[in-house]
Every structure is written in C-alpha cells, then in structure tokens.
mmCIF file of C-alpha atoms in Angstrom:
data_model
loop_
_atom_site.group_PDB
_atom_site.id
_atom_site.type_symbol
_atom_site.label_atom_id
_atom_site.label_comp_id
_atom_site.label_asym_id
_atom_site.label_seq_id
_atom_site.Cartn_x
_atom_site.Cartn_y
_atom_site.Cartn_z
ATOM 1 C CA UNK A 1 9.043 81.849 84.034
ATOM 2 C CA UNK A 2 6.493 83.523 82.029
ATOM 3 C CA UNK A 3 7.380 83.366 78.146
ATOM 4 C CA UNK A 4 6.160 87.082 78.093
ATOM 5 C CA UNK A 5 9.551 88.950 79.291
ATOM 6 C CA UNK A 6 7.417 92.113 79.814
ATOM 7 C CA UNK A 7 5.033 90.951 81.771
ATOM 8 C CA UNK A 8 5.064 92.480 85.313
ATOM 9 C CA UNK A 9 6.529 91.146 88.205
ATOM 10 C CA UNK A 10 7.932 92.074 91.696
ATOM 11 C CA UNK A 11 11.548 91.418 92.387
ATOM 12 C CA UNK A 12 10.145 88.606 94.953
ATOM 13 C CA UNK A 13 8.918 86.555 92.013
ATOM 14 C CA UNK A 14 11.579 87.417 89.559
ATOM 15 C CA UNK A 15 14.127 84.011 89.036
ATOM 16 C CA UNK A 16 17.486 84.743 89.965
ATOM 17 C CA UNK A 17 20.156 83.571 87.198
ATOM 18 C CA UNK A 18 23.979 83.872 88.774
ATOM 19 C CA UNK A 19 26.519 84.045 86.328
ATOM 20 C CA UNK A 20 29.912 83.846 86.980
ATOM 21 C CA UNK A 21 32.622 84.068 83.961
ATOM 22 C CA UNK A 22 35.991 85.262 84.067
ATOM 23 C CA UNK A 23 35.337 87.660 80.526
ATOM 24 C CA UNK A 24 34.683 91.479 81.849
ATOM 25 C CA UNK A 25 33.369 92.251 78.161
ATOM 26 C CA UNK A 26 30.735 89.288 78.067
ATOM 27 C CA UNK A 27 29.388 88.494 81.602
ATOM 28 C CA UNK A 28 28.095 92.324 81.656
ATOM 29 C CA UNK A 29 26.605 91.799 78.297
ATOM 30 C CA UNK A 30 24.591 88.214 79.729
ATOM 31 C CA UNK A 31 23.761 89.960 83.243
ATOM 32 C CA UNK A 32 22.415 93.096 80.793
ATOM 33 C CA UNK A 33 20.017 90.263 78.645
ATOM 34 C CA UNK A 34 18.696 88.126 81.124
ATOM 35 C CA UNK A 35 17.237 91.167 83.026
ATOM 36 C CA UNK A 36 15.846 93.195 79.587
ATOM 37 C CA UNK A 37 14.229 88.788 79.908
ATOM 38 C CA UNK A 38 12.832 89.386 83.263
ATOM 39 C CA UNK A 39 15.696 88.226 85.599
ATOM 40 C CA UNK A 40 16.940 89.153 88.418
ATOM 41 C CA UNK A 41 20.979 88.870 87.996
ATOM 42 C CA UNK A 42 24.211 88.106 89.759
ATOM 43 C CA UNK A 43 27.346 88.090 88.455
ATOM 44 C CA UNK A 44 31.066 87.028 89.524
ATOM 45 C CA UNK A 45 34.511 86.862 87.841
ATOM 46 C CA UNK A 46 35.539 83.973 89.410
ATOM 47 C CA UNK A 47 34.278 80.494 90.622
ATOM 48 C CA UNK A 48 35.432 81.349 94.629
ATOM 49 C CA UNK A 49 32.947 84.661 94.330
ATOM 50 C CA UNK A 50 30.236 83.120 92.523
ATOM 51 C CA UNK A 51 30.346 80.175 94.771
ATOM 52 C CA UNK A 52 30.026 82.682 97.517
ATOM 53 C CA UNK A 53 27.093 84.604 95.885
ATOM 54 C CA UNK A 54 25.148 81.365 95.384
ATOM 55 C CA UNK A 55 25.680 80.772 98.787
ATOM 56 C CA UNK A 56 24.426 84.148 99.662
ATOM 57 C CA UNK A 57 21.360 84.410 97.474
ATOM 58 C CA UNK A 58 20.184 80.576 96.561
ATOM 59 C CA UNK A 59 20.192 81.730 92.757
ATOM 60 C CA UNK A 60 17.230 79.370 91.044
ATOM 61 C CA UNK A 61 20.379 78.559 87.860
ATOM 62 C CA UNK A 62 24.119 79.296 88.076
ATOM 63 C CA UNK A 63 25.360 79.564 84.582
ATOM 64 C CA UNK A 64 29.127 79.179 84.705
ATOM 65 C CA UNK A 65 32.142 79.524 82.315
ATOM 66 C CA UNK A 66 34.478 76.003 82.221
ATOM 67 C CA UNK A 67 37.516 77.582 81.424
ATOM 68 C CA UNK A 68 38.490 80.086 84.236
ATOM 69 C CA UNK A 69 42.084 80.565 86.172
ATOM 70 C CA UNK A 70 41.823 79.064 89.747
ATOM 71 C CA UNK A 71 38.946 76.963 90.095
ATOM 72 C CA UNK A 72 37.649 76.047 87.079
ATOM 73 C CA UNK A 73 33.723 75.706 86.285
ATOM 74 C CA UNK A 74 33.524 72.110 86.845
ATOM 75 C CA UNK A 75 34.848 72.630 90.113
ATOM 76 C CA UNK A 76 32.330 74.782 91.060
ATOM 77 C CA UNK A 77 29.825 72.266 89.698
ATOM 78 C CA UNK A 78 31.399 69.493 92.266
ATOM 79 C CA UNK A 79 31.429 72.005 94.734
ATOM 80 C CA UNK A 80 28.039 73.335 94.367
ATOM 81 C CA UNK A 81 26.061 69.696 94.041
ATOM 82 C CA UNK A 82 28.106 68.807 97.552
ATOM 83 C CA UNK A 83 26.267 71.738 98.957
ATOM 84 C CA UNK A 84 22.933 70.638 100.556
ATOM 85 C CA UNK A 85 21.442 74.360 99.815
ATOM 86 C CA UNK A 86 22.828 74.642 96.243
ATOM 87 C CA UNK A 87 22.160 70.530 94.811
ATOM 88 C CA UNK A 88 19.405 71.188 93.809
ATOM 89 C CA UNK A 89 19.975 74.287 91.598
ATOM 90 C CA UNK A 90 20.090 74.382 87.587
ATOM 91 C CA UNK A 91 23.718 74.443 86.830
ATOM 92 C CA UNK A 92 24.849 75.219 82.910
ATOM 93 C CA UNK A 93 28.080 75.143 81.930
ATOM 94 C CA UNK A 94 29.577 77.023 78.840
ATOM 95 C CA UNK A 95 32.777 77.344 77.491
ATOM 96 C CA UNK A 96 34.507 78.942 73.877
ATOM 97 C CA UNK A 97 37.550 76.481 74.004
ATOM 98 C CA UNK A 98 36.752 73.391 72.016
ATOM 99 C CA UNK A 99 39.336 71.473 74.100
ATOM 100 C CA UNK A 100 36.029 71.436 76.514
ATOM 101 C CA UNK A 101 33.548 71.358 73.811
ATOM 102 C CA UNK A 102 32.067 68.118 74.890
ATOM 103 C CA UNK A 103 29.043 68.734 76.712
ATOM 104 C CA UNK A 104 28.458 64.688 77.657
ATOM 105 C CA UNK A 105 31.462 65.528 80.070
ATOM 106 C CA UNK A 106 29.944 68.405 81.297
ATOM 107 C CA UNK A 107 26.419 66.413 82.175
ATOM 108 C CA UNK A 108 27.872 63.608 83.609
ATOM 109 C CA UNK A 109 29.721 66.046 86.017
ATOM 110 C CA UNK A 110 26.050 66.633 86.854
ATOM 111 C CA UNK A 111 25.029 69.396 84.941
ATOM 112 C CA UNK A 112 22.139 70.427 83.713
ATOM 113 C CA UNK A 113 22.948 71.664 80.666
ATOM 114 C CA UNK A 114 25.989 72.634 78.332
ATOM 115 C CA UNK A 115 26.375 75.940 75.669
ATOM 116 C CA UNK A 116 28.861 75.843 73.587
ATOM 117 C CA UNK A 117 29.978 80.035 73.311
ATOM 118 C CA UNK A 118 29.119 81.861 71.097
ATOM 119 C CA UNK A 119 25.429 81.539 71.748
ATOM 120 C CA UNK A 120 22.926 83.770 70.886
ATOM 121 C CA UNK A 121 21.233 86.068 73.904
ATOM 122 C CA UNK A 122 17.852 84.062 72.468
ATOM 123 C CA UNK A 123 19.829 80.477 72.872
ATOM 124 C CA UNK A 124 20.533 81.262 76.160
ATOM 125 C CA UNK A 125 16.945 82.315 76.895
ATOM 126 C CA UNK A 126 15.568 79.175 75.960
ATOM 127 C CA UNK A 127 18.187 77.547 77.700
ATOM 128 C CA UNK A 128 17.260 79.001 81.073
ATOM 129 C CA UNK A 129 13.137 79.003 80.288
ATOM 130 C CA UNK A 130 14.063 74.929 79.923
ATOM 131 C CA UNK A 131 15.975 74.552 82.882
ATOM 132 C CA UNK A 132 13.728 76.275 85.005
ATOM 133 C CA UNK A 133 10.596 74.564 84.047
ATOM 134 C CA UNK A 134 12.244 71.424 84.386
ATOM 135 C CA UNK A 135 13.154 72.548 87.879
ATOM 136 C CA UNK A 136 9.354 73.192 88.554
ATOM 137 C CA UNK A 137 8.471 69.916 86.952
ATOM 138 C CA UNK A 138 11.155 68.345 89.883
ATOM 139 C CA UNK A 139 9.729 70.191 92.587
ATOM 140 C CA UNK A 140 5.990 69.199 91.776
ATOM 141 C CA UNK A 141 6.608 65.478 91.686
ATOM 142 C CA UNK A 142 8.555 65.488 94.608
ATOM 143 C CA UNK A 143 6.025 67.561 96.443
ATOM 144 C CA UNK A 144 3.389 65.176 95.034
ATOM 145 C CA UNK A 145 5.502 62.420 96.500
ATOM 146 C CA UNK A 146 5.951 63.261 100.218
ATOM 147 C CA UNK A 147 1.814 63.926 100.031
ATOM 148 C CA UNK A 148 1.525 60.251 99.062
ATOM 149 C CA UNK A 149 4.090 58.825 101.561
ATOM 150 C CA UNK A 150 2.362 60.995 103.820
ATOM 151 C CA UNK A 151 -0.988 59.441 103.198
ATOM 152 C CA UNK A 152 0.226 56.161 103.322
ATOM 153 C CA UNK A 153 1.781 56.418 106.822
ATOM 154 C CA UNK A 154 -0.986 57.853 107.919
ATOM 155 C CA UNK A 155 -3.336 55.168 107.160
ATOM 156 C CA UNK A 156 -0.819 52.324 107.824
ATOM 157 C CA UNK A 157 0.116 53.501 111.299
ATOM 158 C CA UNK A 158 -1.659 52.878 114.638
ATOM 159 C CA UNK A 159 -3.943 56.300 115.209
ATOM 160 C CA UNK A 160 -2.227 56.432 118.537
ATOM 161 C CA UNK A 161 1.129 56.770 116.904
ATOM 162 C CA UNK A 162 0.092 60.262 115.206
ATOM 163 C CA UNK A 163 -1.760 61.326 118.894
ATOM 164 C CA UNK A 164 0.706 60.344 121.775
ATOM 165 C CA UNK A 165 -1.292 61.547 124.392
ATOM 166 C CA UNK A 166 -4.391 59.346 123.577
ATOM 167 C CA UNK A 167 -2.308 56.497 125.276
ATOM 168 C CA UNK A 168 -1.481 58.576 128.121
ATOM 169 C CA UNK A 169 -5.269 59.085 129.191
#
C-alpha cells in the first residue's frame, strides 16, 4: 500500500481491511478512516458475520475486537487460521479491557499484531501499512521459493520425466 493515501487507484487494487467489532459508535468511525487511507472496507458486529464476510471477500487484514458476546475475537482468530483460504491473512486483534491487555497472548494465538484501544486513526494506519508489507514480503519469498524448487527438480529429474510421451515414441 502506497504511503500516499491520495494517490489513485481502482477498487481492484485497493486492499481490503475487514473489521468486525461489536461497538456501533467506533467500527463506523474505523471503516470511515481506513477508506479517507485508501481502503476498501468491510465491517461486522459480530465474529459469526465477519467470519462470514472474510469468507466471502478474502479481506487482505481482518482487524478484530477480543472482547465481543458470542464468539469472542480469539475465536475467530482459531477459526480463521484453520481456514485454508483465510491462514494466510493479517489478523490484528484489539481490545479496551485490560483484563486482555496482553498482546503476547494475542500473538501466540497467531496473530499478527495486537492494539491496545484507544488508538489513534494514524496508529492504526501504520499498523495496517506494516502488516501488509510484511504480507508482501511473505508472498515474495515464498514465490521466490517454489521458482527455486522448481529449478532444482527440473535439473535433477530425468528429461523424460517432464515429457512423458518422449518414452512412448
């Protein structure tokens, strides 16, 4: 993500940032921010919708409240990473109740990243700018990888093994 928030950009290119928090007064506020960034937004009240949107729309980072009636965030988190589709994704956790203030918790859980609320709109911007190009970072050495395992087969196998038909004629 460009650090320019005003630079142009198609909705096609745009990184999609799902949050889902159970407060009506501050998830509008975060969905409201992260698009005035550049982002495209989704938002749910709950963990069953916003499991459901993610689902849906393979957001690039879920940012998700802790402390929520029926499934709580770190629920979502274990359901989420046990989703082949949705592993992969950035996942932040945040929470305003210090009983869940410890963000080593949250990481080993397997997330990404922890914000302790409040946070400021510019916090959470860097936040997401960090998780994303750490994401990218990811993706390019594992793409890098596959090209060199790829390569090696290649020149360790038998040439017939990569051209079946050769040993037909």
């Amino acid at each position: 993500m460009p650090d320019d928030p005003a630079s142009p950009a198609s909705a096609a290119t745009l990184k999609t940032v799902l949050i889902i928090d159970d407060d009506n007064r501050l998830r509008p506020v975060l969905a409201a921010a992260m698009e005035a960034h550049g982002f495209r937004t989704l938002a749910a009240a709950d963990a069953a919708a916003g499991i459901e949107l993610a689902r849906a729309n393979l957001p690039d980072i879920i940012l998700c409240d802790i402390d929520m009636p029926g499934m709580n965030g770190r629920r979502a988190l274990q359901t989420l990473r046990a989703d082949p589709e949705l592993a992969d994704r950035q996942f932040v956790l945040m929470t305003g109740n210090t009983a869940y203030a410890d963000g080593r918790v949250s990481m080993d859980l397997g997330a990404d990243d922890f914000l302790l609320k409040p946070f400021t709109i510019e916090d959470l911007k860097n936040c997401i700018n960090a998780r994303l190009k750490r994401a990218e970072i990811s993706r390019h050495l594992e793409t890098r990888v596959i090209d060199q395992l790829r390569v090696s087969m290649q020149s360790s196998l038998p040439h017939e093994f990569f051209t079946p038909l050769a040993g037909v004629f």
